[in-house]
mmCIF file of C-alpha atoms in Angstrom:
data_model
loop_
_atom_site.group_PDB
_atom_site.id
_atom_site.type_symbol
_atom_site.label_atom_id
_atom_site.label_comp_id
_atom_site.label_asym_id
_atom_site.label_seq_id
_atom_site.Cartn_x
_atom_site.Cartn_y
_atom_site.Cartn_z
ATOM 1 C CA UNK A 842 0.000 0.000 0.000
ATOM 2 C CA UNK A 843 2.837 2.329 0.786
ATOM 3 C CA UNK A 844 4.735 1.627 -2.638
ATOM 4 C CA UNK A 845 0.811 2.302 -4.484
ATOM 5 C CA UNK A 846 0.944 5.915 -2.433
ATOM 6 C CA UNK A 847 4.781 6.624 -3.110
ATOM 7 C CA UNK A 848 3.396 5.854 -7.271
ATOM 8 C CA UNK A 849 0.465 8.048 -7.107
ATOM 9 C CA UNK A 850 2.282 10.992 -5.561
ATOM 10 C CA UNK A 851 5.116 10.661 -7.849
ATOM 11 C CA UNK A 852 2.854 10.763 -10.878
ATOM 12 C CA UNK A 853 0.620 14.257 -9.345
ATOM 13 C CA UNK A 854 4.534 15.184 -8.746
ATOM 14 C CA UNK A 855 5.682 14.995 -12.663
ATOM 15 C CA UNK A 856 2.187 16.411 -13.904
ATOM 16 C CA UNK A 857 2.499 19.664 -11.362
ATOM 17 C CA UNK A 858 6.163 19.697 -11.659
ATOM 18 C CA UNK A 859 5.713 20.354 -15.558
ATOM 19 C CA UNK A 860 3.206 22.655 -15.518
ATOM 20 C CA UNK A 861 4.947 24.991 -12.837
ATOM 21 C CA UNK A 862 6.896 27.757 -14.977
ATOM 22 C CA UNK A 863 9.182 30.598 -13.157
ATOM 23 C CA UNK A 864 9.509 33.238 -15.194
ATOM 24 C CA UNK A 865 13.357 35.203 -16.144
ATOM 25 C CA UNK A 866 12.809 38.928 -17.476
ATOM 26 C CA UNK A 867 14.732 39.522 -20.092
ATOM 27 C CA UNK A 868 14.905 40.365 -23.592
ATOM 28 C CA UNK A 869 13.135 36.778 -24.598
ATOM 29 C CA UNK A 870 11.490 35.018 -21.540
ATOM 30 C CA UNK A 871 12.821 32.188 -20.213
ATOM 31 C CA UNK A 872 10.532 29.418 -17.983
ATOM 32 C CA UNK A 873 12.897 27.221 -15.577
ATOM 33 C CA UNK A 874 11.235 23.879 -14.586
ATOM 34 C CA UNK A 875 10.204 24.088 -10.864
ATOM 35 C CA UNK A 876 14.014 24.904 -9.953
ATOM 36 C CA UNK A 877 15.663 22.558 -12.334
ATOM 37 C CA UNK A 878 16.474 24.307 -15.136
ATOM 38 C CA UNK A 879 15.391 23.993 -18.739
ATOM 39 C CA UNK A 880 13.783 26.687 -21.643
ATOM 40 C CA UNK A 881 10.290 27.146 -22.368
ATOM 41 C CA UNK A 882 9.107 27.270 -25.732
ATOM 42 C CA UNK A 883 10.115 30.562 -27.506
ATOM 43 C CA UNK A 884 8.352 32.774 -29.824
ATOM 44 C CA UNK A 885 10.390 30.657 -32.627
ATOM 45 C CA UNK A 886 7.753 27.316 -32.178
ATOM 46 C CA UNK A 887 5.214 29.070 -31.152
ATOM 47 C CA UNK A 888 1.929 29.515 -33.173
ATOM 48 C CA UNK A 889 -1.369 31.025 -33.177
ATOM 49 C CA UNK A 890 -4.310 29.853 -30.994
ATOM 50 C CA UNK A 891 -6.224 27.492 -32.813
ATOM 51 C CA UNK A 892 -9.294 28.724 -34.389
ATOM 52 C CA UNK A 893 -12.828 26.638 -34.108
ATOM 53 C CA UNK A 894 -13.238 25.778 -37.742
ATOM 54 C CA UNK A 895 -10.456 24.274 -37.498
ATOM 55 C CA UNK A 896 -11.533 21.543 -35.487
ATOM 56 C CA UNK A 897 -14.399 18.629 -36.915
ATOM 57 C CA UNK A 898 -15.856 19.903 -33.849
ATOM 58 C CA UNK A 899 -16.276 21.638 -30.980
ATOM 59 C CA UNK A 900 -15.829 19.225 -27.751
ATOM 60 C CA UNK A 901 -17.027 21.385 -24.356
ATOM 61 C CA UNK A 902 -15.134 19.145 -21.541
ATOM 62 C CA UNK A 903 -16.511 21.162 -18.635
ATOM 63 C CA UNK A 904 -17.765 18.644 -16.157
ATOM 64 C CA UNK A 905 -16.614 15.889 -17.556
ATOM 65 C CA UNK A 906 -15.220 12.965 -15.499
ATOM 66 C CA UNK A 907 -11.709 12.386 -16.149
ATOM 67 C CA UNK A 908 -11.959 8.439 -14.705
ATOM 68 C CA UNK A 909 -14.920 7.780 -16.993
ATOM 69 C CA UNK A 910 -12.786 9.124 -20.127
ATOM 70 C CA UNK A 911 -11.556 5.461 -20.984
ATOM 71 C CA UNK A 912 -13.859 2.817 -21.286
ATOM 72 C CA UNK A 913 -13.195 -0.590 -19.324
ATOM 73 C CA UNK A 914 -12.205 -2.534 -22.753
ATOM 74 C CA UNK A 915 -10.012 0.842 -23.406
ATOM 75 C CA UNK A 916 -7.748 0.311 -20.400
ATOM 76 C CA UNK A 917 -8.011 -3.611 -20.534
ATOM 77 C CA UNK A 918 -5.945 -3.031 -24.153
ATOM 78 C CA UNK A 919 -3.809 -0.468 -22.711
ATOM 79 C CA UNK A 920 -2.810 -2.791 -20.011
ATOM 80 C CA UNK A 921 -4.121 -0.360 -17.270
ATOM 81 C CA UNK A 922 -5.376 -3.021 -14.684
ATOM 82 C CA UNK A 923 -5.795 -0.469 -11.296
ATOM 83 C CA UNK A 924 -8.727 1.858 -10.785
ATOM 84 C CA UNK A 925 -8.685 5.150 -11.719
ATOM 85 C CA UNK A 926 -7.723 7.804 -8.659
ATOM 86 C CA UNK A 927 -9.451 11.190 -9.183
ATOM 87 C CA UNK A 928 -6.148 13.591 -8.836
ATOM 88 C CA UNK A 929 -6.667 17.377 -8.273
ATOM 89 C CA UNK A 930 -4.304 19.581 -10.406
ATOM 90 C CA UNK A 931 -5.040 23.651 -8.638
ATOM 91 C CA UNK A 932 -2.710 24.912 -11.178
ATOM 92 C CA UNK A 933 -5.147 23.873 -14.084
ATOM 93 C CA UNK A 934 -8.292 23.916 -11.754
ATOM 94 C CA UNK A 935 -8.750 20.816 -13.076
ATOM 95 C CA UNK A 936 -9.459 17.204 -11.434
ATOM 96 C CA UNK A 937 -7.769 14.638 -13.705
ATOM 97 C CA UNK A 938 -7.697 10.763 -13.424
ATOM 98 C CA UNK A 939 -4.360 8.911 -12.457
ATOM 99 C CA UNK A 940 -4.273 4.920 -13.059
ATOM 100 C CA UNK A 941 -0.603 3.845 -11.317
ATOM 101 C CA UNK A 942 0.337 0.869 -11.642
ATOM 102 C CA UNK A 943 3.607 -0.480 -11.028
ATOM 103 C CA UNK A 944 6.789 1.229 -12.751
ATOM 104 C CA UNK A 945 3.963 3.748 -14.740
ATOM 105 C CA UNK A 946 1.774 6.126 -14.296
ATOM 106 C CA UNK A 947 -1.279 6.690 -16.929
ATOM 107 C CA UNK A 948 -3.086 10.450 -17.069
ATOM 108 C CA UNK A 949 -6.094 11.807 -18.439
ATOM 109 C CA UNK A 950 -6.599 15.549 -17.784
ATOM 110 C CA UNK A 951 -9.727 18.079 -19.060
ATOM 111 C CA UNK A 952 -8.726 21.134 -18.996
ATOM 112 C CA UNK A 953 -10.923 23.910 -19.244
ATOM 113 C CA UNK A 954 -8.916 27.200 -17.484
ATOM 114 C CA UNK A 955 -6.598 27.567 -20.374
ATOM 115 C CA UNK A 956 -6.002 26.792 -24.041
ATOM 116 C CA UNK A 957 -3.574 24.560 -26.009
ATOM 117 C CA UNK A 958 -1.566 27.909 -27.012
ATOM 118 C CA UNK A 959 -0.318 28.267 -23.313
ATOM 119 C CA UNK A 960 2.362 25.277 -24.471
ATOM 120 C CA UNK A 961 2.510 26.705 -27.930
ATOM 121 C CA UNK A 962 3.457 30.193 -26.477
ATOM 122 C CA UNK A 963 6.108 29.641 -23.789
ATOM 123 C CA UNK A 964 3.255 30.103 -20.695
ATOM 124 C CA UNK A 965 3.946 26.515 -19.806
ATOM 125 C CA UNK A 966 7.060 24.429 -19.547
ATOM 126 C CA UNK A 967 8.323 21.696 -21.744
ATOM 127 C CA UNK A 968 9.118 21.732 -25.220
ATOM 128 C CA UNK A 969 6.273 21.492 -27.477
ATOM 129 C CA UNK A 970 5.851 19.485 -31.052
ATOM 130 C CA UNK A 971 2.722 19.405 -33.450
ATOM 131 C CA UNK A 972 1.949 15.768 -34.313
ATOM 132 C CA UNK A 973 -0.442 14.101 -36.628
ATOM 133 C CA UNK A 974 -4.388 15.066 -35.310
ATOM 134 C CA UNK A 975 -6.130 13.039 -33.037
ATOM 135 C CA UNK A 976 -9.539 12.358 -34.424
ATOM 136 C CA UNK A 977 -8.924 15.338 -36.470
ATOM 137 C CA UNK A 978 -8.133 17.506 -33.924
ATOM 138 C CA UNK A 979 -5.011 19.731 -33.586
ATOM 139 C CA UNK A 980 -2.467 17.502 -30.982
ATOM 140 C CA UNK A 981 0.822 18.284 -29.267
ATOM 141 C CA UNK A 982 2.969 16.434 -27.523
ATOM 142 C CA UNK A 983 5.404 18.537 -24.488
ATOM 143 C CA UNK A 984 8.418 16.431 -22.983
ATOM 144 C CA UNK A 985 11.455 17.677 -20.911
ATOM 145 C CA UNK A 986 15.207 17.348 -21.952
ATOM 146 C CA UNK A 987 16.351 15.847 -18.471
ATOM 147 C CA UNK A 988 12.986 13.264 -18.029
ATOM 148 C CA UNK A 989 13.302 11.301 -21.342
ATOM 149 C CA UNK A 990 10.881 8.748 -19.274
ATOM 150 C CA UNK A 991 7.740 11.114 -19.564
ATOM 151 C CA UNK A 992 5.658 12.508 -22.351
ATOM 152 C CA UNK A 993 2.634 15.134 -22.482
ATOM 153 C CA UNK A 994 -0.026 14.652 -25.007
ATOM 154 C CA UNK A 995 -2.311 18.296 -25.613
ATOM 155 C CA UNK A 996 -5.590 18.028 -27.817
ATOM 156 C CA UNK A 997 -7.299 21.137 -28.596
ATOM 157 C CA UNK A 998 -11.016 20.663 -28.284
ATOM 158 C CA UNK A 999 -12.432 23.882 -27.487
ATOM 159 C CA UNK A 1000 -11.875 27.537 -27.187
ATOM 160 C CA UNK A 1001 -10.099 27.746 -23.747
ATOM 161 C CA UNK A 1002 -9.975 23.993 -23.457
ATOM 162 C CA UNK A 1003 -8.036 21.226 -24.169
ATOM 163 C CA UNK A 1004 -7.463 17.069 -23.271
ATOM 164 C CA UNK A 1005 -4.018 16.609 -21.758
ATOM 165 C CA UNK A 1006 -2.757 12.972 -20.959
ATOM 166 C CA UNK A 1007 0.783 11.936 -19.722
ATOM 167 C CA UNK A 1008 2.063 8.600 -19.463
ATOM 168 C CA UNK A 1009 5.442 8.362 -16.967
ATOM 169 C CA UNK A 1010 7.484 5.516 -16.655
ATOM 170 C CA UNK A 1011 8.426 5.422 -12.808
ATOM 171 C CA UNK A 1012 11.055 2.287 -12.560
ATOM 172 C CA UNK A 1013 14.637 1.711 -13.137
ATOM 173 C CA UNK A 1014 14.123 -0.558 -16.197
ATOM 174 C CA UNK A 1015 11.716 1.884 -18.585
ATOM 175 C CA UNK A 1016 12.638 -0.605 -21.471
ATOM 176 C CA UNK A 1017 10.409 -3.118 -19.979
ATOM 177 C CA UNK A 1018 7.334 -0.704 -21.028
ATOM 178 C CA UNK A 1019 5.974 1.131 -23.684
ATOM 179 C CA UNK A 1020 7.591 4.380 -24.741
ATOM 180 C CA UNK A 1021 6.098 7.354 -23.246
ATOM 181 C CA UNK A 1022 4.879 9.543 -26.279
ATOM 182 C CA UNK A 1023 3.444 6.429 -27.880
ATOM 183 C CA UNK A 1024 1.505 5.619 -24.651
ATOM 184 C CA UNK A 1025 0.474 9.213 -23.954
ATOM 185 C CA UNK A 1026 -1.088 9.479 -27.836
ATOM 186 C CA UNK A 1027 -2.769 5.896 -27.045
ATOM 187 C CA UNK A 1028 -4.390 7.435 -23.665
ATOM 188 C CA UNK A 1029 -5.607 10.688 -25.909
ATOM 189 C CA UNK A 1030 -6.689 8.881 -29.161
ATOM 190 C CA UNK A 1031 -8.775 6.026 -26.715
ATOM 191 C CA UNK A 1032 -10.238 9.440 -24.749
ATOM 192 C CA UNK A 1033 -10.514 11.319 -27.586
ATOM 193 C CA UNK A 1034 -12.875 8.374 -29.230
ATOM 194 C CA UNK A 1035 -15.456 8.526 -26.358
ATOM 195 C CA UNK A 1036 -15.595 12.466 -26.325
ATOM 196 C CA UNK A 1037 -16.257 12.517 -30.507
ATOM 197 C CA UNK A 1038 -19.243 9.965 -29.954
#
């Protein structure tokens, strides 16, 4: 029971530890990571907020239950075989979902205080990439040079909103499990599914 605690705090640990941004005045800001160093996304990859017809649709996630985001059959395929522990993130004013299991940690996040631009635009830290859509909608994925054993996952939904998952490997042996950007676009594209229905 103690190990299942150390996990879950661990995993709320990484999600608020890369969202937390200090910010350096100077002629281009600079975000440090919670102390440990590391830039923020510059005006050079950043890009305009996404624009509603832009999306197949709009997809309001106000009040919607981050632990009911993946069906049973969704996290029986993704090998997620613990229940689902409502996790509250106050930086986001959000209440995500954390299944920890073992040597990972699985998270689904709706976030409605901010949009996907606050990666795009250096607000957040972690170095953001466009990927290929999810269900058609624009995705991103933010990791951190020093934790090569985490990946972010950002889909735009709405104005203001957006789905963020994570998927952390927590063990000294991360080859033993799947690779963390993979995983985190598995958890969004499986979420992602059940909002577009």
């Amino acid at each position: 029971m103690a190990m299942r605690k150390a996990l879950f705090a661990a995993a709320a640990c990484s999600l608020l530890c890369a969202a937390c941004t200090t910010v350096v005045h100077d002629a281009r800001p600079v975000a440090r990571l919670g102390g440990f160093g590391g830039p923020a996304a510059t005006a050079a990859n950043s890009s305009a907020p996404p624009t509603a017809d832009a999306r197949p649709q709009v997809i309001d996630l106000a009040n919607r239950q981050a632990c009911e985001l993946l069906t049973e059959q969704q996290r029986n395929d993704l090998d997620i075989n613990r229940a689902g522990q409502n996790l509250q993130i106050s930086l986001f004013r959000a209440t995500g979902c954390s299944w920890t299991d073992i040597g990972v940690s699985n998270i689904v996040v709706p976030v409605v205080s901010e949009g996907i631009e606050a990666w795009t635009n250096g607000e957040r830290q972690g170095e953001p990439a466009d990927i290929d859509p999810i269900a058609g909608f624009r995705a991103i994925t933010v990791t951190l040079p020093n934790d090569p054993d985490r990946c972010d996952v950002m889909v735009d939904t709405a104005d203001g909103q957006y789905l963020a998952t994570a998927f952390s490997v927590i063990s000294n042996t991360p080859e033993r499990y799947p690779e963390p950007c993979s995983r985190a676009k598995e958890l969004a594209g499986a979420a992602m599914q059940n909002l577009t229905r």
